[in-house]
mmCIF file with all atom_site columns, C-alpha atoms in Angstrom:
data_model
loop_
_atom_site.group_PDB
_atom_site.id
_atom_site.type_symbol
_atom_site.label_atom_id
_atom_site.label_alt_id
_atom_site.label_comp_id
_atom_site.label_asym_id
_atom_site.label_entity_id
_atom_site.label_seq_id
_atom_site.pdbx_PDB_ins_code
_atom_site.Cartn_x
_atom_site.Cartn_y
_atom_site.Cartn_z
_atom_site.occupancy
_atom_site.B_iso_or_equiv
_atom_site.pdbx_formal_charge
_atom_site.auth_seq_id
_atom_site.auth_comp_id
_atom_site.auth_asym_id
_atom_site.auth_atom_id
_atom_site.pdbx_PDB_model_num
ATOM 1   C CA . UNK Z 1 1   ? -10.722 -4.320  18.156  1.00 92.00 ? 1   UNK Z CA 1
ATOM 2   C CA . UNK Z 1 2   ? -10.546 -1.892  20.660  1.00 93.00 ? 2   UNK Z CA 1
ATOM 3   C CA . UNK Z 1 3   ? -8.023  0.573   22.284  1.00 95.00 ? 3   UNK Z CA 1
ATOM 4   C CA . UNK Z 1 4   ? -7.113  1.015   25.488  1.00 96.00 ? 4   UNK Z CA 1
ATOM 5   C CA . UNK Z 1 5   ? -4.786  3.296   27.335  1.00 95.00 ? 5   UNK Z CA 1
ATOM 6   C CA . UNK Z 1 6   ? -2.811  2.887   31.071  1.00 94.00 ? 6   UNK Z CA 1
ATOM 7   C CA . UNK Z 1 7   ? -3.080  6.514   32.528  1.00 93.00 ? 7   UNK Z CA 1
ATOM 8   C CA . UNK Z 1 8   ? -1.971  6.662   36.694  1.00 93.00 ? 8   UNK Z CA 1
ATOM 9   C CA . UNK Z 1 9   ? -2.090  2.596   36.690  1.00 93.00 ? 9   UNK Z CA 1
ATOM 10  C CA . UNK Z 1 10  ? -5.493  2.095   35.313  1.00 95.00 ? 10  UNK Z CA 1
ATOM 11  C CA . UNK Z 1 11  ? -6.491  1.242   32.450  1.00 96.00 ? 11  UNK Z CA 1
ATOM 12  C CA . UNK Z 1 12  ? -8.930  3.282   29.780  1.00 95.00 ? 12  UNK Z CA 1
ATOM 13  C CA . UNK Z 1 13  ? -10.605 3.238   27.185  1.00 93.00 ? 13  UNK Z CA 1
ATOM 14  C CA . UNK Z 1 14  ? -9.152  4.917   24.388  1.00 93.00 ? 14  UNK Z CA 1
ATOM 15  C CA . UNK Z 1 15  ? -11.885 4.946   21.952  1.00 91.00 ? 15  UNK Z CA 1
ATOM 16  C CA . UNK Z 1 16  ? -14.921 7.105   20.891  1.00 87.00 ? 16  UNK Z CA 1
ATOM 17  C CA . UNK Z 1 17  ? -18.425 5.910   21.595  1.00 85.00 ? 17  UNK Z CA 1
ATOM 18  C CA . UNK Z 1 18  ? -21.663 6.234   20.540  1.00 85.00 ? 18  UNK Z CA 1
ATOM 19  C CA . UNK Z 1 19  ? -24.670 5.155   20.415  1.00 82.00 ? 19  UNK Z CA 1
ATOM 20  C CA . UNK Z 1 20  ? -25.234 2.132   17.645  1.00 74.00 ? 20  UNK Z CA 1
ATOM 21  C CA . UNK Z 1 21  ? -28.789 0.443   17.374  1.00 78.00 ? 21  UNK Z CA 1
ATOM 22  C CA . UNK Z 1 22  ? -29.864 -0.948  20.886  1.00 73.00 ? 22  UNK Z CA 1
ATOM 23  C CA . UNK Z 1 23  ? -25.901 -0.289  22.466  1.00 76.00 ? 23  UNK Z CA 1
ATOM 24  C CA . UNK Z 1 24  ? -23.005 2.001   23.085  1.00 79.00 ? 24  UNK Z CA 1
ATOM 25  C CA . UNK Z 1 25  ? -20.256 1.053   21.151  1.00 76.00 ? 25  UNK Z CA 1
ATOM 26  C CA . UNK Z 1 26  ? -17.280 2.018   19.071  1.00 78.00 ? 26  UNK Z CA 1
ATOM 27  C CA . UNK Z 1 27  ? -17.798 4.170   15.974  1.00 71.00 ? 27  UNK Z CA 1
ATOM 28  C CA . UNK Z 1 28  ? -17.237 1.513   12.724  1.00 69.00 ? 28  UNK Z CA 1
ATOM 29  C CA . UNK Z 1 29  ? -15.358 4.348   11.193  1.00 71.00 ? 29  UNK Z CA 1
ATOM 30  C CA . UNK Z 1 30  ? -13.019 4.377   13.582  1.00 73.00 ? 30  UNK Z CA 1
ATOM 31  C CA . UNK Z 1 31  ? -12.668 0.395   14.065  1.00 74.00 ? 31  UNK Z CA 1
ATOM 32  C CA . UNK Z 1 32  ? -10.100 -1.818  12.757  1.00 74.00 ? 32  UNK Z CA 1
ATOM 33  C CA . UNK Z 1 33  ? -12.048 -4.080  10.117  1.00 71.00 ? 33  UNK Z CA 1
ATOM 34  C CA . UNK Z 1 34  ? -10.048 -5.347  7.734   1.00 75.00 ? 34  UNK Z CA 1
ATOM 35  C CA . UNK Z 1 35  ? -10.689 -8.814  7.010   1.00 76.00 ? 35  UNK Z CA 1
ATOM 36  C CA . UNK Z 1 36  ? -6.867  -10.411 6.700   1.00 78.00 ? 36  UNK Z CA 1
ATOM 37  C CA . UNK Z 1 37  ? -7.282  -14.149 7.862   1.00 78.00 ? 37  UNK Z CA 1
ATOM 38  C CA . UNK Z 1 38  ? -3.357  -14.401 7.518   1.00 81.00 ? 38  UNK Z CA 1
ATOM 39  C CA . UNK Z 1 39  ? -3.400  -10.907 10.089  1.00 85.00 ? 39  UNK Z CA 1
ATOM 40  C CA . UNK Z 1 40  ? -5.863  -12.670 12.432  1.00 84.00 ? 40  UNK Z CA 1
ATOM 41  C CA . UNK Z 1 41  ? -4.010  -16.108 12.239  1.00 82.00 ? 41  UNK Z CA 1
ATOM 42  C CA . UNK Z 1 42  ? -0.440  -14.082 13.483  1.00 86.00 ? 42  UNK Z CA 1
ATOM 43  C CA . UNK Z 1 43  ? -2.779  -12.182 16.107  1.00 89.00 ? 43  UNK Z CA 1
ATOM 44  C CA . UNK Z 1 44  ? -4.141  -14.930 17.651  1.00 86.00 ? 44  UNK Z CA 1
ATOM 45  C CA . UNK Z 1 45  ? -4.007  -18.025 15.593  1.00 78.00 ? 45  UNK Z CA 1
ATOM 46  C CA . UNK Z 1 46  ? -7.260  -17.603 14.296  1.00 76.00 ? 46  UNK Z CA 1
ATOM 47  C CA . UNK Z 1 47  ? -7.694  -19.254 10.939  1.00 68.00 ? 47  UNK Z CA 1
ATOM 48  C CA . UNK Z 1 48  ? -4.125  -20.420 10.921  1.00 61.00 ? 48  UNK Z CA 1
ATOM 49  C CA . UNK Z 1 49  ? -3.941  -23.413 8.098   1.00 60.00 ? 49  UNK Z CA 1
ATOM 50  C CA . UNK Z 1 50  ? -0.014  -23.379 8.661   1.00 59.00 ? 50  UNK Z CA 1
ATOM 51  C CA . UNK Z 1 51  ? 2.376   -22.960 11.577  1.00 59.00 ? 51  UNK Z CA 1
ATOM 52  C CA . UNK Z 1 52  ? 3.696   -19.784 10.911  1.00 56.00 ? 52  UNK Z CA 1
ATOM 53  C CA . UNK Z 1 53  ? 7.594   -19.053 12.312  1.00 59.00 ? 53  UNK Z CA 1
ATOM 54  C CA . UNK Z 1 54  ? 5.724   -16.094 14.408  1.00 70.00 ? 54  UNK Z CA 1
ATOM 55  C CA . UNK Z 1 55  ? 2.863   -15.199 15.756  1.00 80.00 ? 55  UNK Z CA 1
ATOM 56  C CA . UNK Z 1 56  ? 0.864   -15.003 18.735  1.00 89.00 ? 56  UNK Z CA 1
ATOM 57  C CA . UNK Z 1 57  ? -1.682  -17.780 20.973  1.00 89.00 ? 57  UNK Z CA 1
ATOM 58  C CA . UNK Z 1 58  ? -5.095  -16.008 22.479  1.00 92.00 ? 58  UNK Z CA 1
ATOM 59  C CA . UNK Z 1 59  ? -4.596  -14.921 25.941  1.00 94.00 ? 59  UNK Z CA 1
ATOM 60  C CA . UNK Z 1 60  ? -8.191  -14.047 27.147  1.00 95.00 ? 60  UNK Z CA 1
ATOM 61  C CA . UNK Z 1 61  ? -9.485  -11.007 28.294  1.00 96.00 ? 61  UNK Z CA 1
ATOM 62  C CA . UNK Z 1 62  ? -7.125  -8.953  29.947  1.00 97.00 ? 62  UNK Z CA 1
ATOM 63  C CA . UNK Z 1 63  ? -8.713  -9.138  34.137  1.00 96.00 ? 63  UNK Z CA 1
ATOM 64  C CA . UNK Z 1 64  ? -7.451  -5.244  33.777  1.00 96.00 ? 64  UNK Z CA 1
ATOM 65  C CA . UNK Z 1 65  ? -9.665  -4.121  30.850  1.00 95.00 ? 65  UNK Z CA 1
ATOM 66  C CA . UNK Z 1 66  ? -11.838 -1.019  31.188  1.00 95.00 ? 66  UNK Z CA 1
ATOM 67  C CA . UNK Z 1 67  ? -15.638 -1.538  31.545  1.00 94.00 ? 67  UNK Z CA 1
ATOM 68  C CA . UNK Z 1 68  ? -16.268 -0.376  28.334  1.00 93.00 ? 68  UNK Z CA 1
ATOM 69  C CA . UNK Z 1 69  ? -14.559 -3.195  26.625  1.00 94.00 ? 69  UNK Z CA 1
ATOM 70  C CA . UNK Z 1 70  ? -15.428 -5.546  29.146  1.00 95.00 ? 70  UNK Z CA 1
ATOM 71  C CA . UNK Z 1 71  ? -19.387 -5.005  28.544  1.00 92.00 ? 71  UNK Z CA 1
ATOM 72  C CA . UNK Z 1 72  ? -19.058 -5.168  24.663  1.00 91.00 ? 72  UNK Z CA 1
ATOM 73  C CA . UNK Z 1 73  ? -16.989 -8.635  25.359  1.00 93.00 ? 73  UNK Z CA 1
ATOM 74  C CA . UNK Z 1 74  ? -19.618 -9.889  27.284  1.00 92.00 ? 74  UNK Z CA 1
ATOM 75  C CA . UNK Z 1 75  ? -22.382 -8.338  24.771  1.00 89.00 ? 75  UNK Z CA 1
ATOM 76  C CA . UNK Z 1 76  ? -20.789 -10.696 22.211  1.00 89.00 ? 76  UNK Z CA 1
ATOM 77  C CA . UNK Z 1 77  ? -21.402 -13.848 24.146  1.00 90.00 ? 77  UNK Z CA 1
ATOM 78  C CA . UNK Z 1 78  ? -20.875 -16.488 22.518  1.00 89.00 ? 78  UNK Z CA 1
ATOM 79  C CA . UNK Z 1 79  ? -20.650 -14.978 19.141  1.00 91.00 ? 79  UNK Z CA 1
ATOM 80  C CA . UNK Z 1 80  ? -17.288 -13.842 20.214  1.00 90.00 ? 80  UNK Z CA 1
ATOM 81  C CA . UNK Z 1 81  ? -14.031 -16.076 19.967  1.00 92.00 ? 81  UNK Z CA 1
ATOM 82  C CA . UNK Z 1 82  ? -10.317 -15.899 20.590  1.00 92.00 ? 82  UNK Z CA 1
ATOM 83  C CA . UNK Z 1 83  ? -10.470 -12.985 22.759  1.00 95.00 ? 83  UNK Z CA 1
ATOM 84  C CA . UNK Z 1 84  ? -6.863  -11.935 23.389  1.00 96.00 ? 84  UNK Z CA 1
ATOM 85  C CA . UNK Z 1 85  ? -4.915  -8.123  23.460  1.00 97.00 ? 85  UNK Z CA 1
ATOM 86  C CA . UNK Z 1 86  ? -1.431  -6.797  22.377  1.00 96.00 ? 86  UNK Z CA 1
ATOM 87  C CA . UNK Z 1 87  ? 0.375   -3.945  23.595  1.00 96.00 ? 87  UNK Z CA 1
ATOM 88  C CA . UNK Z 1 88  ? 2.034   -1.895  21.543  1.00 96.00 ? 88  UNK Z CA 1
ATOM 89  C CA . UNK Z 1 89  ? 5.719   -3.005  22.205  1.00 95.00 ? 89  UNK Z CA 1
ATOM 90  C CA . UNK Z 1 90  ? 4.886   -6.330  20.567  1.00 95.00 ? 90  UNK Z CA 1
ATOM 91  C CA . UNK Z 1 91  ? 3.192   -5.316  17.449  1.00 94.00 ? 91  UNK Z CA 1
ATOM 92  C CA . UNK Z 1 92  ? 6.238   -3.351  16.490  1.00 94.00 ? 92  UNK Z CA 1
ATOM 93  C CA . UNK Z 1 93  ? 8.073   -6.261  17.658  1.00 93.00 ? 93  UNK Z CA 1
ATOM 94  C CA . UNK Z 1 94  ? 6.052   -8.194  14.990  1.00 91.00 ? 94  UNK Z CA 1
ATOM 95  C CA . UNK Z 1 95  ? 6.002   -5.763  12.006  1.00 91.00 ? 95  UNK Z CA 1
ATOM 96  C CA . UNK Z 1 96  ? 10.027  -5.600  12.422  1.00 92.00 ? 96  UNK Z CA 1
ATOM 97  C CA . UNK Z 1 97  ? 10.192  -9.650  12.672  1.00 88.00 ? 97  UNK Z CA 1
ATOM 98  C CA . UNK Z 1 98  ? 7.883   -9.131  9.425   1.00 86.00 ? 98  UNK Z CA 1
ATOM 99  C CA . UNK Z 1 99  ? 10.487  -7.581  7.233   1.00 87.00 ? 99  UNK Z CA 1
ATOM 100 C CA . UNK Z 1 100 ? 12.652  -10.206 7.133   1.00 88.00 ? 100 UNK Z CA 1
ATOM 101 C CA . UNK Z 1 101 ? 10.194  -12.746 7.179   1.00 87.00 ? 101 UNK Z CA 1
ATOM 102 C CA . UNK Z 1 102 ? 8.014   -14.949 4.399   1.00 87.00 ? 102 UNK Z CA 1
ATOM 103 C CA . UNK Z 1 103 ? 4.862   -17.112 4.557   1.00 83.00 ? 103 UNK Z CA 1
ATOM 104 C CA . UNK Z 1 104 ? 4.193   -19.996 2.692   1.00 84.00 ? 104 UNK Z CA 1
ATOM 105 C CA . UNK Z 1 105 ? 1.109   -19.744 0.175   1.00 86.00 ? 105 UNK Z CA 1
ATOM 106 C CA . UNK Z 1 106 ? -0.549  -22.676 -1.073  1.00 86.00 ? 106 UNK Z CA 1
ATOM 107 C CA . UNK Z 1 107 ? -3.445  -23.295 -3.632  1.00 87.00 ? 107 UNK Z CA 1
ATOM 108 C CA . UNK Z 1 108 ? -5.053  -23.852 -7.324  1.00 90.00 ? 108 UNK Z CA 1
ATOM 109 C CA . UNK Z 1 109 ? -4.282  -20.769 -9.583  1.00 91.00 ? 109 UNK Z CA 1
ATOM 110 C CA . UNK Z 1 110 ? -4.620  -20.715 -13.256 1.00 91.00 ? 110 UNK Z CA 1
ATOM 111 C CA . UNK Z 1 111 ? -1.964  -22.046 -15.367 1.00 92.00 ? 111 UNK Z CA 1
ATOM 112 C CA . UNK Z 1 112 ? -1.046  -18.869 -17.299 1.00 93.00 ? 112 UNK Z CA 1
ATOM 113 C CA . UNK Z 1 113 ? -2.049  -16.666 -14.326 1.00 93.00 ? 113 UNK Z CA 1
ATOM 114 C CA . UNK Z 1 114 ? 0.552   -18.853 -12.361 1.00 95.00 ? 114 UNK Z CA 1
ATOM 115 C CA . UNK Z 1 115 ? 3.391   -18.544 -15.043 1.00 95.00 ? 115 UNK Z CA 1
ATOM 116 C CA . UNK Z 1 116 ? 3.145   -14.967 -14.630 1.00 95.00 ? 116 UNK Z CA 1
ATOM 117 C CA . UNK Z 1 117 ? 3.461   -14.610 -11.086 1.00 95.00 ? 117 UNK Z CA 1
ATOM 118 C CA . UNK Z 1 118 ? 6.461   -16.956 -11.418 1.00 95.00 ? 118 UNK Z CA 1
ATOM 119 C CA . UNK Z 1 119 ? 8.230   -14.906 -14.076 1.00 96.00 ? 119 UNK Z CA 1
ATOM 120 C CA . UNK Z 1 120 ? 7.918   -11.833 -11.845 1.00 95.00 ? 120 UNK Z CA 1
ATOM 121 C CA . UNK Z 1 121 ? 9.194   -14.231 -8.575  1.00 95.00 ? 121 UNK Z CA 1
ATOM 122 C CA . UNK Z 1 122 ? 12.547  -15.271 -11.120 1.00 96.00 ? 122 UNK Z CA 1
ATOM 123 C CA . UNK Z 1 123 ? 12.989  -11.595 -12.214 1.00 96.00 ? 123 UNK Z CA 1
ATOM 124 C CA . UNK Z 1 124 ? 14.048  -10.592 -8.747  1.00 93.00 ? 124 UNK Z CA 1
ATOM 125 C CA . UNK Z 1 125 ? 11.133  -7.794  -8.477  1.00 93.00 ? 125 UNK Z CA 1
ATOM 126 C CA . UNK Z 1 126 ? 8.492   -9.884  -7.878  1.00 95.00 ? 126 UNK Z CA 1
ATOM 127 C CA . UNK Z 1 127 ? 4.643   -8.196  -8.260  1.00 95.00 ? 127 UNK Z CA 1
ATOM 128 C CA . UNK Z 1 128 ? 3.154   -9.707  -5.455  1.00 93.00 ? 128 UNK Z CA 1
ATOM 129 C CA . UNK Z 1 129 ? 0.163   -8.779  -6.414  1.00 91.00 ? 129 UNK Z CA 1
ATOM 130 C CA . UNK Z 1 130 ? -0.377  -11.301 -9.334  1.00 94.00 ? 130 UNK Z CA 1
ATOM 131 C CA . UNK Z 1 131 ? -0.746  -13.957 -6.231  1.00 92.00 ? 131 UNK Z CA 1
ATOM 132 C CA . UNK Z 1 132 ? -4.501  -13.132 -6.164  1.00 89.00 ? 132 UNK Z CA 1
ATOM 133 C CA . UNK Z 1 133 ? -6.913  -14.504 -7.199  1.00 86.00 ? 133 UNK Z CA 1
ATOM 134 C CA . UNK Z 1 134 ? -6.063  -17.889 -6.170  1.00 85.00 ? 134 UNK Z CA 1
ATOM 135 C CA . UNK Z 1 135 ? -8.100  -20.701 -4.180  1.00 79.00 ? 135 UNK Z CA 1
ATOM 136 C CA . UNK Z 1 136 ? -7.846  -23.734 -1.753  1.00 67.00 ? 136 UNK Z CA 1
ATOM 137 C CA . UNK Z 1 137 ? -8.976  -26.265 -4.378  1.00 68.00 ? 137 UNK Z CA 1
ATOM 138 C CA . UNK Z 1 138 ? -11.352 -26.335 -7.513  1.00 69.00 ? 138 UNK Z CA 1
ATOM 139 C CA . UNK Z 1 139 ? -11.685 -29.232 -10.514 1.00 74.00 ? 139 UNK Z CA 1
ATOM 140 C CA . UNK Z 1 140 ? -11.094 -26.294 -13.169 1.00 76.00 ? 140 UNK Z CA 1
ATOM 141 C CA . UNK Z 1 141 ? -8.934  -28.351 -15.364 1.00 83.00 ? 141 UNK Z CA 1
ATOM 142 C CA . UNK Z 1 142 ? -6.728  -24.908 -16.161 1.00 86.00 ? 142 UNK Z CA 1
ATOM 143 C CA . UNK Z 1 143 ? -5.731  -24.693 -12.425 1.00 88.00 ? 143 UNK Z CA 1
ATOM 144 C CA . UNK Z 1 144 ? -2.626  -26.195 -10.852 1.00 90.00 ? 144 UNK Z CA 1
ATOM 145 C CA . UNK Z 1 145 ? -1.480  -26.524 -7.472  1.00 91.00 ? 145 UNK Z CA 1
ATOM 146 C CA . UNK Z 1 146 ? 1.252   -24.033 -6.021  1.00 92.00 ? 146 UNK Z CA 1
ATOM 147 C CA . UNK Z 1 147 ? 3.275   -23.060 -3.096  1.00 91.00 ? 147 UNK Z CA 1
ATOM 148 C CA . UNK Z 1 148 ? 5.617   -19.756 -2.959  1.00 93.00 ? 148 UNK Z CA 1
ATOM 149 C CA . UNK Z 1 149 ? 7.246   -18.149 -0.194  1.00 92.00 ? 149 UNK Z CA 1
ATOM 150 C CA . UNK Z 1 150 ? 5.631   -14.651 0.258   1.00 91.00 ? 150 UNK Z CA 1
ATOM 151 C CA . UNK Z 1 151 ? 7.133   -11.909 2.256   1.00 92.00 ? 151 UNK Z CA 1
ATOM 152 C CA . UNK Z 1 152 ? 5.088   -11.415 5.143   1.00 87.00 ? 152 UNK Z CA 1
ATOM 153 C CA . UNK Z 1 153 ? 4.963   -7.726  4.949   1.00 88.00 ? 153 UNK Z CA 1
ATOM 154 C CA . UNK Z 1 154 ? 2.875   -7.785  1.735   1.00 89.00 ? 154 UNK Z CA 1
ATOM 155 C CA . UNK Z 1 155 ? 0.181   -10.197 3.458   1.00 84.00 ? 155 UNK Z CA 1
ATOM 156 C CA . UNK Z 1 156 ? 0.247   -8.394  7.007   1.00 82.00 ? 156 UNK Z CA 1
ATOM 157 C CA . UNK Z 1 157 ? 1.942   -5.035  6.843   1.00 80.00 ? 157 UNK Z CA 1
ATOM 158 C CA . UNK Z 1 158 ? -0.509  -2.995  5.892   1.00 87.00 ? 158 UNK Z CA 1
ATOM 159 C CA . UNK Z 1 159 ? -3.315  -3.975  8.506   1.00 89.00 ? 159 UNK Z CA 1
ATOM 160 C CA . UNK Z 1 160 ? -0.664  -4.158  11.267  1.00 91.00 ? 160 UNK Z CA 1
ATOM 161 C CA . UNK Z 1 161 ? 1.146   -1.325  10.382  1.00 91.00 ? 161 UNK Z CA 1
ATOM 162 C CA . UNK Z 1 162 ? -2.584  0.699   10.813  1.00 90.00 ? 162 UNK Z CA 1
ATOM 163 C CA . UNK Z 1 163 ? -3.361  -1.094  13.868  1.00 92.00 ? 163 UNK Z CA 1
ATOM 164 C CA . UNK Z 1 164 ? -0.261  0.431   15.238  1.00 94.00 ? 164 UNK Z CA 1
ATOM 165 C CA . UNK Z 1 165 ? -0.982  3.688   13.642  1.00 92.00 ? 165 UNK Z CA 1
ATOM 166 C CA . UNK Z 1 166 ? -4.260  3.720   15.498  1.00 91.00 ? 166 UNK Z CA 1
ATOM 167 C CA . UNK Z 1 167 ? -2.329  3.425   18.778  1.00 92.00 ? 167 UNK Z CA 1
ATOM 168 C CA . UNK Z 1 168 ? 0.573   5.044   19.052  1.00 91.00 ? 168 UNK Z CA 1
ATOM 169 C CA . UNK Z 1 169 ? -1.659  8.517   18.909  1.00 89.00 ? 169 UNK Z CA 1
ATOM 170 C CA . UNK Z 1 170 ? -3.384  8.130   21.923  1.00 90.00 ? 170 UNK Z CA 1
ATOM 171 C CA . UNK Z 1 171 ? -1.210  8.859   24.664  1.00 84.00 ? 171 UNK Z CA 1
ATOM 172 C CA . UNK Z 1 172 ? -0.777  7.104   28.159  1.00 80.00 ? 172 UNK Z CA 1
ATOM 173 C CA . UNK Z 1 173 ? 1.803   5.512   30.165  1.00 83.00 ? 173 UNK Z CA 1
ATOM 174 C CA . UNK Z 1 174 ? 0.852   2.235   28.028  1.00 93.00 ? 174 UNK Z CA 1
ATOM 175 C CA . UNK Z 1 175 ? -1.127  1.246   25.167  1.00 96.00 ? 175 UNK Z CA 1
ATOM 176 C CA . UNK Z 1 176 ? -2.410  -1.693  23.761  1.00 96.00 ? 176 UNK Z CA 1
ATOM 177 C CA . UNK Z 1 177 ? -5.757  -3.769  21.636  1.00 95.00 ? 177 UNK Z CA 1
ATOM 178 C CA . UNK Z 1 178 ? -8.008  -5.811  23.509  1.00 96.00 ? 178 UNK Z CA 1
ATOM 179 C CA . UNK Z 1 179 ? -10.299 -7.612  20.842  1.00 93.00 ? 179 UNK Z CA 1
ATOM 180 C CA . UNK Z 1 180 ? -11.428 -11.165 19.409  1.00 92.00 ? 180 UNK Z CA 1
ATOM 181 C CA . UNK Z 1 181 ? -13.332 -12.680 16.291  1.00 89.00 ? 181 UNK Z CA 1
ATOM 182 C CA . UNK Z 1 182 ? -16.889 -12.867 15.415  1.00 86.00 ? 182 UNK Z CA 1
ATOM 183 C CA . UNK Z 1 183 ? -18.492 -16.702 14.693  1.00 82.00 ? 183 UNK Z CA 1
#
């Protein structure tokens, strides 16, 4: 993921780079890495097993993105998938649809783990965080299958609300994220 910056109707880079192995790229301290597959799937469908109520479809490379980001897209090849960008305006436009929003979760949890998690739902302070671990499938005779409505916020907030973060403190006319996925 990368930042760029509209100053006098060009875009910019708005990033830091160095020198990394045999290239010149972004900083990974300074990169957005968090793996979130529900994140990505809302960014730009990647990984999306359901049809959320929200979320956005790949739109390429932007034809206005800075050389910088343009040569580490095209260093990427084929390796690199869903390219797409955001500006700013839409990610808060997303994290504000998030607060109101939920996401269906579906899987094999363990049966007491599961009873748990659905005592804290029926309480009316639910502890989201007894949803993990849970998996796709397994033949563990103690799992059983599930679906709950999460609120979105819990599974995307957090990364979006950084991503955001990230972008609203570096200045421009415009800002937005230009990135994609790695095979």
């Amino acid at each position: 993921m990368y930042r760029e910056k509209r100053v006098n109707g060009k875009w910019e880079t708005a990033d830091r780079w160095e020198p990394m192995y045999d290239i010149i790229d972004v900083a990974f301290e300074e990169r957005f890495h968090d793996r979130n597959y529900e994140l990505f799937s809302v960014l730009a469908g990647v990984r999306r097993r359901e049809e959320p109520a929200f979320g956005f479809t790949p739109r390429g490379l932007p034809v206005t993105c800075c050389a910088e980001v343009a040569d580490a897209a095209n260093g990427w090849g084929d390796d690199g998938h869903s390219h797409s960008y955001l500006y700013l305006h839409e990610l808060e436009d997303l994290l504000a649809l998030l607060s109101s929003a939920t996401q269906p979760i579906s899987g094999m949890k363990d049966r007491d783990e599961l009873t748990k998690l659905q005592s804290s739902i029926e309480s009316g302070s639910p502890d989201w965080g007894l949803l993990y671990p849970y998996c796709q499938g397994t033949n563990d005779s103690r799992s059983v299958e599930f679906c709950v409505n999460v609120p979105a916020l819990f599974l995307l907030g957090d990364g979006l609300a950084r991503i955001i973060a990230s972008i609203k403190e570096i200045g421009g006319d415009q800002q937005r994220v230009v990135f994609w996925f790695d095979n």
